[in-house]
Coordinates of C-alpha atoms in Angstrom, one line a residue:
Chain A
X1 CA 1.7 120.8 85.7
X2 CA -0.5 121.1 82.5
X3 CA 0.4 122.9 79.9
X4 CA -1.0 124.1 76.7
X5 CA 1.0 122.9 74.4
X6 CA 0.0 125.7 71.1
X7 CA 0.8 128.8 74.0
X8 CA 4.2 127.5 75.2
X9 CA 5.0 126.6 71.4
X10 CA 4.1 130.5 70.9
X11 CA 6.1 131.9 73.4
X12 CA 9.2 129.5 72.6
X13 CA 9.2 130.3 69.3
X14 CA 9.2 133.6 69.3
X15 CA 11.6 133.5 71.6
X16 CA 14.1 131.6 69.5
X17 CA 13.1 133.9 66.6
X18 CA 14.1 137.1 69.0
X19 CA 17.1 136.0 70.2
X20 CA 18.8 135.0 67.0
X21 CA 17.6 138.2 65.4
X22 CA 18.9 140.3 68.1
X23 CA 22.7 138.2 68.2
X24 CA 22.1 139.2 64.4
X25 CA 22.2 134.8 63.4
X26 CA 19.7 133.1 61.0
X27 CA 20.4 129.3 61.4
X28 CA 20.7 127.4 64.7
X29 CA 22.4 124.5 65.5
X30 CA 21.7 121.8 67.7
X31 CA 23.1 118.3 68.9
X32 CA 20.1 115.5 67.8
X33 CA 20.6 112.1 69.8
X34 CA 17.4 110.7 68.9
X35 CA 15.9 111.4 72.5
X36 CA 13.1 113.4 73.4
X37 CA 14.4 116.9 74.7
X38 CA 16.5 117.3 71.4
X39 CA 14.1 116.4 68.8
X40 CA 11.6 118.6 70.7
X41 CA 14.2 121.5 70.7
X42 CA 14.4 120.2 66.8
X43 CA 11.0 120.8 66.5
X44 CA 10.6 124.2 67.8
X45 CA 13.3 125.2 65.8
X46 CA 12.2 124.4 62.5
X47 CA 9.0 126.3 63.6
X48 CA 10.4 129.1 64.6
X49 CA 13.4 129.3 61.9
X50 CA 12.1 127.4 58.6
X51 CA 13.4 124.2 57.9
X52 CA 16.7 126.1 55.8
X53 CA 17.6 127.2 59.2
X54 CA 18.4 124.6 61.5
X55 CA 21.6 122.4 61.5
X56 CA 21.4 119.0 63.6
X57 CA 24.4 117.1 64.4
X58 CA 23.9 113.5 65.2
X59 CA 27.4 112.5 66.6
X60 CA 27.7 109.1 67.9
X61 CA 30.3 107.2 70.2
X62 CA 31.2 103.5 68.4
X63 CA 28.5 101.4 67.2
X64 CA 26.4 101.3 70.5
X65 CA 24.0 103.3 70.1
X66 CA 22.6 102.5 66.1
X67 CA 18.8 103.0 66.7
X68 CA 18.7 106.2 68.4
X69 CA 20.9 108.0 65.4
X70 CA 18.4 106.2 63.0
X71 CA 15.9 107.9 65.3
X72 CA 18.1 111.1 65.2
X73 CA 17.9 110.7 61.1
X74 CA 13.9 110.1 61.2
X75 CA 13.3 113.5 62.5
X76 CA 15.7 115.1 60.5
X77 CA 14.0 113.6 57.8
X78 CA 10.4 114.6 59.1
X79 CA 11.4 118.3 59.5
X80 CA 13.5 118.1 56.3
X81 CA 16.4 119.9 58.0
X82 CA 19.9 119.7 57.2
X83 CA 22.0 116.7 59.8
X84 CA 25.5 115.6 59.8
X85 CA 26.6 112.3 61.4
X86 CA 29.9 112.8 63.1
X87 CA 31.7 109.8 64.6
X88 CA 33.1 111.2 67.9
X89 CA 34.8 107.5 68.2
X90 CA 38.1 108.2 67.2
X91 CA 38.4 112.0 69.0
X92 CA 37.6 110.4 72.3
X93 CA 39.5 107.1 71.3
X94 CA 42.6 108.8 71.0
X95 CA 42.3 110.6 74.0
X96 CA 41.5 107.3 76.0
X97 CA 43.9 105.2 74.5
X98 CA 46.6 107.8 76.1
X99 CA 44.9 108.2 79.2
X100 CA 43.0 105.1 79.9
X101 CA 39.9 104.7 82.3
X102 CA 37.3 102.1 83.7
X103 CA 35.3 105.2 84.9
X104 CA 31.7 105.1 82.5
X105 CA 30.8 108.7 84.2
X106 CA 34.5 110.0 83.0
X107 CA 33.9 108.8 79.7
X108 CA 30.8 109.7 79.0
X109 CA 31.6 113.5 80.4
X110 CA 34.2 113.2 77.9
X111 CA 31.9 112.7 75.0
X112 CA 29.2 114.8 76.1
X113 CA 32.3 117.5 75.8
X114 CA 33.5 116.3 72.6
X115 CA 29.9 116.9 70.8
X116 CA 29.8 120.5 72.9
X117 CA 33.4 121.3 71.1
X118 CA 32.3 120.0 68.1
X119 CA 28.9 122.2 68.0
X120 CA 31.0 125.1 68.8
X121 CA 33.3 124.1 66.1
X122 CA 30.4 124.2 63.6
X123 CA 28.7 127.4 65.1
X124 CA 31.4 129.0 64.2
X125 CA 31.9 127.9 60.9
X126 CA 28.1 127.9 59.9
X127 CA 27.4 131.1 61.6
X128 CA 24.6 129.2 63.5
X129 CA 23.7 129.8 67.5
X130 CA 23.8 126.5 69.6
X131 CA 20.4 126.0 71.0
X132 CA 20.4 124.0 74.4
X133 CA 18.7 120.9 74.9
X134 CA 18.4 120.6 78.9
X135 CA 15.4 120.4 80.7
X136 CA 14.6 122.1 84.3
X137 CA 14.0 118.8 85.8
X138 CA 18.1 117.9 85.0
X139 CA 19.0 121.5 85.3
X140 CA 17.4 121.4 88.9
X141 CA 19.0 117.8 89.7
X142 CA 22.4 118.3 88.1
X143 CA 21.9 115.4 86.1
X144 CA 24.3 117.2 82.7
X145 CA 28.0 117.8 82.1
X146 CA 29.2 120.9 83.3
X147 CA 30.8 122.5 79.9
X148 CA 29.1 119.3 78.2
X149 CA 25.4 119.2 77.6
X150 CA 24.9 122.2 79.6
X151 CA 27.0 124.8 77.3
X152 CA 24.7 126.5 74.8
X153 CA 24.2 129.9 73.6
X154 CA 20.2 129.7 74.6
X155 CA 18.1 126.9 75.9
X156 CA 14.5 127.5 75.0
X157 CA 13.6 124.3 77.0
X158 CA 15.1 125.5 80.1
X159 CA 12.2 125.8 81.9
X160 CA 10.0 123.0 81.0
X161 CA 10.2 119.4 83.3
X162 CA 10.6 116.4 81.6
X163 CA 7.0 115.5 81.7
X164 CA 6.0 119.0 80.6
X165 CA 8.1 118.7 77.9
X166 CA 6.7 115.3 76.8
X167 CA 3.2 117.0 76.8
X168 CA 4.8 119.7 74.5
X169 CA 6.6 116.9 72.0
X170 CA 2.5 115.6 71.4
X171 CA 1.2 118.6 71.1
X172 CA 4.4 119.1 68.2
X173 CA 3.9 116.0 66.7
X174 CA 7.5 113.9 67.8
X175 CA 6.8 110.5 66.7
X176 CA 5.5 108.6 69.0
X177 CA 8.0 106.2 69.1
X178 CA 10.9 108.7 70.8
X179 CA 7.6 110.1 73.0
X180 CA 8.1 106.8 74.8
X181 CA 11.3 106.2 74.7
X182 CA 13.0 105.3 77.9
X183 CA 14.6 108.9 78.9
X184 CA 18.8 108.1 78.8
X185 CA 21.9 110.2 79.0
X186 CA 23.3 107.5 76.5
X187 CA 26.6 107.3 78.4
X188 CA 26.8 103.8 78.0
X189 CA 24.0 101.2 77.0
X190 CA 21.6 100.0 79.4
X191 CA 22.2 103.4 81.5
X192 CA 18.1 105.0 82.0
X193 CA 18.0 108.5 83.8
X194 CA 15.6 107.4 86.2
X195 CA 17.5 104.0 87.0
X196 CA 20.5 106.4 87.4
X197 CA 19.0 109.1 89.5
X198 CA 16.8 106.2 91.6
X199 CA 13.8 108.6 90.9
X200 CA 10.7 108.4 88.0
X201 CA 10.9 111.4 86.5
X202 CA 6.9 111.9 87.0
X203 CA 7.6 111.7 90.8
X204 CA 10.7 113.7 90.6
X205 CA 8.4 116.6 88.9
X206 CA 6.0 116.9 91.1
X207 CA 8.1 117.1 94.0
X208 CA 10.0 119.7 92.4
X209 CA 7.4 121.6 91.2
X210 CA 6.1 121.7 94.7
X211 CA 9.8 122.7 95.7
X212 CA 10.6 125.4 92.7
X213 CA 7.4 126.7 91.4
X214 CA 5.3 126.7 94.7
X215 CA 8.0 127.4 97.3
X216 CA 6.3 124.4 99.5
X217 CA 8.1 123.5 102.5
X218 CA 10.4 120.3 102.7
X219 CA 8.1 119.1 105.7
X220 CA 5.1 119.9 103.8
X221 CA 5.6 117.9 101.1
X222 CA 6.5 115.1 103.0
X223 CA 3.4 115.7 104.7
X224 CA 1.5 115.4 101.5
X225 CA 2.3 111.9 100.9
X226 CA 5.6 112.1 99.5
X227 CA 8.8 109.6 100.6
X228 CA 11.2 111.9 103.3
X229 CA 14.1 109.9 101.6
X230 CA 13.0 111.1 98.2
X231 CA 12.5 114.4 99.0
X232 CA 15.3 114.5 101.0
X233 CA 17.5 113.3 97.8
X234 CA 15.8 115.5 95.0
X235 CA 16.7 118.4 97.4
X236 CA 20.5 117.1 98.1
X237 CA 20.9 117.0 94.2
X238 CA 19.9 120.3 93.5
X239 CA 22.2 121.4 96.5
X240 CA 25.1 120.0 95.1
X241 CA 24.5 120.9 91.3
X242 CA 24.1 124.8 91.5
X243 CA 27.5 125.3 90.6
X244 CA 26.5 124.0 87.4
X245 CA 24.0 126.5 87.0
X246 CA 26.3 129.6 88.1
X247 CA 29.4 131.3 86.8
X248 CA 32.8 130.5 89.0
X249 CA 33.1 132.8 91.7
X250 CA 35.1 135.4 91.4
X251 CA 37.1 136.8 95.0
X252 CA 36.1 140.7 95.2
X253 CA 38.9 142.6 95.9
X254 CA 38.2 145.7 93.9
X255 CA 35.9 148.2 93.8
X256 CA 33.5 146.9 91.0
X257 CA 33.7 143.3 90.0
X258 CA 32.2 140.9 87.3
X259 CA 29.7 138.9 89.1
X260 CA 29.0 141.2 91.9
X261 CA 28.2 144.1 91.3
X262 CA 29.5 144.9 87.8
X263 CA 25.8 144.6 87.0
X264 CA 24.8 144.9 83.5
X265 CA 21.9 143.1 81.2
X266 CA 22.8 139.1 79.5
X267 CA 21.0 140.9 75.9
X268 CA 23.3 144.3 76.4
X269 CA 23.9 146.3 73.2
X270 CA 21.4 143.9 71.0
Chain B
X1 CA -13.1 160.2 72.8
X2 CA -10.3 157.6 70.7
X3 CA -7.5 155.5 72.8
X4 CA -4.4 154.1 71.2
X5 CA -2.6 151.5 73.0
X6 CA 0.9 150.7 71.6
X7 CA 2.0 147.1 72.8
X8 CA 5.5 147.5 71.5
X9 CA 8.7 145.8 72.6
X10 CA 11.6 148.1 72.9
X11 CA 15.1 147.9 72.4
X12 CA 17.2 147.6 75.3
X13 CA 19.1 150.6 76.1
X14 CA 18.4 151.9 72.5
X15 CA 16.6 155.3 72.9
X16 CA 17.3 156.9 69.6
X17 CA 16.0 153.4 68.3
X18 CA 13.2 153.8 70.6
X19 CA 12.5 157.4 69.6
X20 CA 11.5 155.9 66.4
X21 CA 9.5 153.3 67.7
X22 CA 7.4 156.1 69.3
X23 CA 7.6 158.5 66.4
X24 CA 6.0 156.1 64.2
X25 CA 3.3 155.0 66.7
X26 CA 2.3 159.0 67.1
X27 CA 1.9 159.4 63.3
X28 CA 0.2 156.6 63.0
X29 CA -2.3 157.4 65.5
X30 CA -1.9 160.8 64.9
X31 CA -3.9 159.6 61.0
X32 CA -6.6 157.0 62.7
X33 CA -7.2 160.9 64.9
X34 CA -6.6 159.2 68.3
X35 CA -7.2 161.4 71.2
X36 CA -4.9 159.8 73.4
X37 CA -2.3 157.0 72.4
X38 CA -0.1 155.2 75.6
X39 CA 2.8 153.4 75.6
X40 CA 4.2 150.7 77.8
X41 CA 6.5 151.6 81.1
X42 CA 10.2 153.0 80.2
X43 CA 9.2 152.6 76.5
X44 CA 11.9 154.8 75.5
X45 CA 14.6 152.5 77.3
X46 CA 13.5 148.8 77.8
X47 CA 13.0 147.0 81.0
X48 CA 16.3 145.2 82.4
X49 CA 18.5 148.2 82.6
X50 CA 20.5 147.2 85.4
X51 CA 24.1 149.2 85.6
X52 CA 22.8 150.8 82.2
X53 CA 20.2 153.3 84.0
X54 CA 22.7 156.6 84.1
X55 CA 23.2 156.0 80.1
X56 CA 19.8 156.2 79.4
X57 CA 18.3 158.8 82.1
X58 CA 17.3 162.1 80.7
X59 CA 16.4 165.4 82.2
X60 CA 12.9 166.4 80.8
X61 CA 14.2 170.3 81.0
X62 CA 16.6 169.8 78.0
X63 CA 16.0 166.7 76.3
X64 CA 16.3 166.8 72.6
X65 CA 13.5 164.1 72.1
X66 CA 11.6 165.5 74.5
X67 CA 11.7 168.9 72.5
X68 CA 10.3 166.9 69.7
X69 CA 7.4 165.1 72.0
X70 CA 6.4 168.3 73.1
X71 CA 5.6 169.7 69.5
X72 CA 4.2 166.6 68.5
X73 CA 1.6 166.8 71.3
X74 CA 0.3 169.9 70.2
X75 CA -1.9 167.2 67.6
X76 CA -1.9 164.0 69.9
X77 CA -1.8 163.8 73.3
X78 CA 0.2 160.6 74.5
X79 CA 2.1 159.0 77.6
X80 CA 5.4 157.4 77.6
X81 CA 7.6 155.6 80.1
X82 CA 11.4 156.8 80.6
X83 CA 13.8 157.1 82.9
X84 CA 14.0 160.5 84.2
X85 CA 17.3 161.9 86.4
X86 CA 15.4 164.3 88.3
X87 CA 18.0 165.1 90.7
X88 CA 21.6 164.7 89.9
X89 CA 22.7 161.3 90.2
X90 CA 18.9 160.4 91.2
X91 CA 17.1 158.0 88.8
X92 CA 13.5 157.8 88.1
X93 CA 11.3 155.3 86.7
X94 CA 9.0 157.7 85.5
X95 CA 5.8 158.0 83.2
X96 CA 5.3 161.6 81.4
X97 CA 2.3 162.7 80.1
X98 CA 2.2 164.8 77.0
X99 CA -0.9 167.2 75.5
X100 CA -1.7 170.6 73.9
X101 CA 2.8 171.0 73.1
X102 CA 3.7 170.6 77.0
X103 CA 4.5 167.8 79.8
X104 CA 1.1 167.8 81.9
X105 CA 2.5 165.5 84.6
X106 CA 5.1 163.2 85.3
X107 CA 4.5 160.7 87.7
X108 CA 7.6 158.9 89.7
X109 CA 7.4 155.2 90.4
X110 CA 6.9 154.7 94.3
X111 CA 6.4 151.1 94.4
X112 CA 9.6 149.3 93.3
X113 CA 8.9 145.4 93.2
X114 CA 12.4 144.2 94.2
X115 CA 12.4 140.3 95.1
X116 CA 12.2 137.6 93.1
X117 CA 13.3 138.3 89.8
X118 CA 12.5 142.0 90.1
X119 CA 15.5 144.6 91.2
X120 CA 14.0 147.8 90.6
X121 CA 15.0 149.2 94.0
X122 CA 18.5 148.7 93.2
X123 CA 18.8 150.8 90.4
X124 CA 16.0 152.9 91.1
X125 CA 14.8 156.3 93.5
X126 CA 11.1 155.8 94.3
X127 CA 8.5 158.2 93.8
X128 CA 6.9 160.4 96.4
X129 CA 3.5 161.1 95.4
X130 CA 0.4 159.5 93.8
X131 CA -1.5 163.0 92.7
X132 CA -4.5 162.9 90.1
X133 CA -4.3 165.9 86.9
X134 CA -6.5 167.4 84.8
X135 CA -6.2 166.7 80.8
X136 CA -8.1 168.2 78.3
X137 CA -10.3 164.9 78.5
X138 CA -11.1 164.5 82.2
X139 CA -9.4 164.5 85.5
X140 CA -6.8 161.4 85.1
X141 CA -4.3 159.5 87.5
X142 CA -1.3 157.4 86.3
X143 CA 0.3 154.5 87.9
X144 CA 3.4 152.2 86.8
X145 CA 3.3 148.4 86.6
X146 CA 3.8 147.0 90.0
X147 CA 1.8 149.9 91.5
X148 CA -1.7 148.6 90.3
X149 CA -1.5 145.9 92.6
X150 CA -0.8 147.6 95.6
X151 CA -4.7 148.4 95.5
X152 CA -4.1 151.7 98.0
X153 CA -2.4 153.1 95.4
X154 CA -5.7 152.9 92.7
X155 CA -7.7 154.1 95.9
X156 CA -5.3 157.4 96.4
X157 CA -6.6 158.3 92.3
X158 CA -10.6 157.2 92.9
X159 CA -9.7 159.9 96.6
X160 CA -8.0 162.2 94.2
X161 CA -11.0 162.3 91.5
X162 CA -9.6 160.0 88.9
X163 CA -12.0 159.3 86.2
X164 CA -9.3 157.3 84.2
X165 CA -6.6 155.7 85.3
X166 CA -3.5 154.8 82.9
X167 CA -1.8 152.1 83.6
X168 CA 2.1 151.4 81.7
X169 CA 3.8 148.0 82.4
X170 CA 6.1 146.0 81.7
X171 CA 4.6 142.8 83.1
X172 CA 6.5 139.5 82.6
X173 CA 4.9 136.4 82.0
X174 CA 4.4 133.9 84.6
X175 CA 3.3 130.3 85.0
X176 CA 1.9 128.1 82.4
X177 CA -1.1 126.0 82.4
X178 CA -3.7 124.7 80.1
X179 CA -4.5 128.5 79.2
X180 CA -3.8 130.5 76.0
X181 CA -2.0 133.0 78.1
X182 CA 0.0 133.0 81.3
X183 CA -1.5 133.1 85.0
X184 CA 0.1 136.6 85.4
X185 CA -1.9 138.0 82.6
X186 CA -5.3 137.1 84.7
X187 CA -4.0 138.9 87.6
X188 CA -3.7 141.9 86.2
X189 CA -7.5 142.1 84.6
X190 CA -8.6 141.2 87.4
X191 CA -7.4 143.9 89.1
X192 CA -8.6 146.0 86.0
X193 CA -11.8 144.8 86.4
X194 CA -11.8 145.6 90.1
X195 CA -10.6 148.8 90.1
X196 CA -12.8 150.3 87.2
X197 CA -15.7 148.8 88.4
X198 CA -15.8 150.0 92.1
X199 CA -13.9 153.4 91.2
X200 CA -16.6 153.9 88.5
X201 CA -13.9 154.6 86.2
X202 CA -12.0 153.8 83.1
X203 CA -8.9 152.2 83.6
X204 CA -6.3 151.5 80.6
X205 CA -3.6 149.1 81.2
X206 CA -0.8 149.4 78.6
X207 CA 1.8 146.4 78.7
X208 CA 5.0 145.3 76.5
X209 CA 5.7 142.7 75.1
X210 CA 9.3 141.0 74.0
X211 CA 12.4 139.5 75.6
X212 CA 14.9 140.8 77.9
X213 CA 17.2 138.5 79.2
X214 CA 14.6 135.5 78.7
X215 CA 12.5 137.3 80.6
X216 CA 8.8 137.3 78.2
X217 CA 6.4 140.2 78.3
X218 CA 3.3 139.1 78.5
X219 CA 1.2 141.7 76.3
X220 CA -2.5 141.1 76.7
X221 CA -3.2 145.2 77.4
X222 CA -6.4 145.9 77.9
X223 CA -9.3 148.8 78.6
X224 CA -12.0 147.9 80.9
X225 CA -15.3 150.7 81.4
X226 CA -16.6 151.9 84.9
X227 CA -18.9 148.8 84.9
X228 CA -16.0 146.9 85.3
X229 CA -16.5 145.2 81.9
X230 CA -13.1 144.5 79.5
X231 CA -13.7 146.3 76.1
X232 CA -10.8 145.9 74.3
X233 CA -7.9 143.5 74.7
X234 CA -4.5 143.5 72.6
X235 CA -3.2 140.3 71.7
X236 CA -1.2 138.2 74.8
X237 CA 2.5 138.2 73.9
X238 CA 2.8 139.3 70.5
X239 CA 3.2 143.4 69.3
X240 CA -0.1 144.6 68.7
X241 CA -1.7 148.0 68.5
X242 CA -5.1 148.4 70.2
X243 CA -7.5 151.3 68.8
X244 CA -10.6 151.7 71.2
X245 CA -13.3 154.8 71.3
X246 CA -14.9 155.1 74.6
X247 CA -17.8 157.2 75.7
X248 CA -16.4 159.7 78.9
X249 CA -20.6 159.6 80.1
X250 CA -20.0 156.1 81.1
X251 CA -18.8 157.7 83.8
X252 CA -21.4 159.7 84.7
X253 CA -23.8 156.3 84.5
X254 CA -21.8 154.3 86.5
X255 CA -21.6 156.5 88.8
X256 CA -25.7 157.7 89.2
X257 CA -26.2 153.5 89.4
X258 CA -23.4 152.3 91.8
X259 CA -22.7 155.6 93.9
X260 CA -19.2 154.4 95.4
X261 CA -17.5 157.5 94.6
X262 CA -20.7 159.6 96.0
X263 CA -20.7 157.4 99.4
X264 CA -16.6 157.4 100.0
X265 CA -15.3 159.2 103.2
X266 CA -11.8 159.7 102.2
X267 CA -11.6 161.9 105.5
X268 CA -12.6 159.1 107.7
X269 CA -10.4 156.5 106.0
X270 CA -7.4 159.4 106.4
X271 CA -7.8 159.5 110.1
X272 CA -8.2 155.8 110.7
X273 CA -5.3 155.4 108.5
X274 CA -3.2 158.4 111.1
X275 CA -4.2 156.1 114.1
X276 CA -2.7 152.8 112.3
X277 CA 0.6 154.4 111.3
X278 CA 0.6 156.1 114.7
X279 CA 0.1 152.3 116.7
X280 CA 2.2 150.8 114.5
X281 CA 5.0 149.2 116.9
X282 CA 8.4 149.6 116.0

């Protein structure tokens, strides 16, 4: 699970380069919580757009989570790119204070989709594409808000696990300090990813790699040493997450439908 | 005798965008007095077609662009990847080669990958025939992408006298490791290196490069001699334009040294081949 950090650099650049030239956008926006996967995704922007070109939004819930937008504001700092800090506090607050809940994983979904409106919101009015920020090891487990996190307009980290991606931030230069930093959806303080998910991200990785990238069999990686309960979990989460990576269904009752058989390219007429 | 390899990345669907793509690659190698310039497969309509195939397809008979690649070739000979509706409603994935103002020979793409993330036999007829031609440079053969690693296929040329083979792909990218490039791009020299070396032949592997639906080209073309050796190598990934002079009695050395061509029973193997067909069981 290597990777050289300068060729995937080369590839995702250029592949953020293409695909705003060929939607016809200069500038890219992107959310910035002061995490890993977004100041990487800050990263390869800058490189592949110029500093001028990249917008980050840092756009915190209350006062909970001071550090990580002061982390957010270091690397906008360090790539000299253009950031905003929106309060999403009293957007979510007024929706909550009508329709009150206990529910952490309802409120949090409800921020992560307040930042995704918000980034739409400025995409629009900045003429900038919303680069995604989720990784293939979350993507695989489900672990992002459908319409939330998840909604982008490309996502040049798609296909990198968490602990590639960490190998790609060195090899970029992220401070060390968010290279370390305990991986967390920020939903609430305290909440981790791997306390969350009950997995380490470096065992979750490997199993999955075995599972996605090599096609190994369930009992054969069980065989190799792994947990059956782990295994058995990792592949129960990406079971019940694909509809987070699809488009709805659609019922076919005519001839040609979207989804089916209406069958054309995503980059059609660019 | 002077190759041009034009590692472009083509517009999606664009032909008349295209066209001009390869219009500016002839005349350019049409000045450095290339001999022979290829191009990557369907050059002159991009990769992921999909539902998109009928709008592109020409008919070589009456094409206006192919009007003008014919009169062009009376300077340069060059090959070029389109799709081709030979039949009506039929759809090709198809490779033509131009010289001296005329098409010399179009081969048809008989091996479809379609799994995975390939869907070529959805959209696409398959070929029929794997024949060698002669060009006013020796007697060549020409495969398309996929094809060059169904190693039969490189044997049918090396049977049918091939003394260069022209590969054009659209390879994607696959797999990442600590290497400069990605572990697809190794499979394919080494199957360049394979196949020149024990067919005694050139062999000239022209690939794209760009994205498609995320989907990254992985570049790297290349030209290896009848030793088997790699002699020229375009960038991995990135447009590039390779420019190569090779010596055609190479051939003749390689082949007085390491007489595989000499010692090959195409006959026997055609006979064994009947009795394996005919036992297959059902």
């Amino acid at each position: 699970m290597k990777i050289s950090g300068s060729f995937v650099e080369k590839v995702l650049t250029s592949f953020i380069r293409e695909e705003l030239s060929k939607s016809n956008y200069k500038k890219a926006i992107l959310g910035l919580s002061g995490g890993l996967d977004s100041s990487v995704c800050a990263f390869l922007a800058t490189k592949a757009l110029g500093s001028k070109n990249v917008i980050a939004l840092i756009m915190p819930y209350q006062k909970t989570f001071q550090q990580d937008v002061k982390d957010a504001q270091s690397v906008a700092k360090l790539l000299k790119i253009r950031s905003e800090i929106i309060d999403i506090t009293p957007m979510v607050d007024a929706y909550f204070s009508k329709y009150p809940t206990e529910n952490k994983i309802i409120k949090g979904n409800k921020m992560t989709r307040e930042r995704m409106s918000i980034l739409y919101d400025y995409s629009a009015r900045e003429k900038a594409l919303v680069l995604g920020t989720s990784n293939k090891t979350e993507l695989l487990l489900g672990y992002g808000t459908i319409y939330g996190d998840t909604a982008c307009a490309l996502n040049p980290l798609g296909d990198l696990y968490k602990t590639q991606i960490r190998q790609l931030g060195q090899h970029l230069g992220v401070p060390e300090k968010i290279l370390k930093k305990t991986p967390s959806a920020g939903f609430w303080p305290g909440q981790t990813d791997e306390g969350e998910l009950g997995l380490s991200y470096k065992e979750a990785d490997r199993i999955l790699f075995m599972l996605v990238d090599q096609m190994v069999l369930k009992k054969e990686i069980i065989g190799s040493g792994f947990k059956k309960e782990t295994v058995e979990k990792i592949i129960s989460l990406i079971k019940k997450s694909e509809f987070k990576r699809k488009m709805p269904p659609i019922p076919k009752i005519s001839a040609r439908t979207i989804g089916h058989d209406f069958l054309y390219p995503y980059d059609w007429d660019k | 005798m002077k190759l041009g390899l034009a590692q472009i990345s083509p517009c999606l669907a664009d032909v008349k965008r295209n066209f001009e793509i390869h219009l500016e690659n002839i005349e350019k190698s049409r000045l450095k007095k290339v001999d022979l310039l290829v191009f990557p497969e369907l050059s002159l309509t991009g990769y992921s077609l999909k539902d998109l195939v009928e709008e592109v397809a020409l008919n070589p008979r009456n094409n206006p662009y192919f009007k003008k690649f014919k009169a062009l070739s009376r300077e340069i000979s060059f090959i070029l990847g389109f799709v081709e509706e030979k039949e009506t409603g039929l759809f090709y994935n198809s490779a033509a080669f131009f010289s001296g103002g005329k098409i010399l020979h179009i081969h048809r793409k008989i091996f479809l990958p379609t799994s995975g993330m390939f869907e070529e036999g959805k959209f696409f007829a398959h070929g029929k025939n794997l024949k060698t031609f002669d060009t006013p440079f020796s007697k060549m053969g020409m495969m398309i992408c996929r094809e060059f690693l169904h190693y039969g296929a490189s044997y049918l040329l090396l049977a049918g006298g091939a003394e260069m083979i022209v590969v054009l792909s659209a390879a994607p990218g696959r797999g990442v490791s600590k290497e400069q490039s990605f572990e697809t791009s190794r499979m394919w020299e080494l199957m360049g290196e394979a196949i020149s070396r024990f067919s005694s032949a050139f062999l000239v592997y022209c690939n794209r490069v760009g994205f498609e639906d995320g989907v990254v080209f992985a570049g790297g073309s290349f030209i290896y001699n009848p030793w088997g050796q790699c002699v020229a190598r375009a960038s991995y990934c990135d447009k590039d334009y390779l420019l190569h002079e090779i010596d055609m009695n190479e051939i003749r050395q390689a082949r007085k040294r390491w007489p595989y061509k000499r010692d090959d029973k195409p006959e026997v193997i055609l006979e064994a081949l009947k009795r394996i067909v005919r036992d297959y069981e059902d």
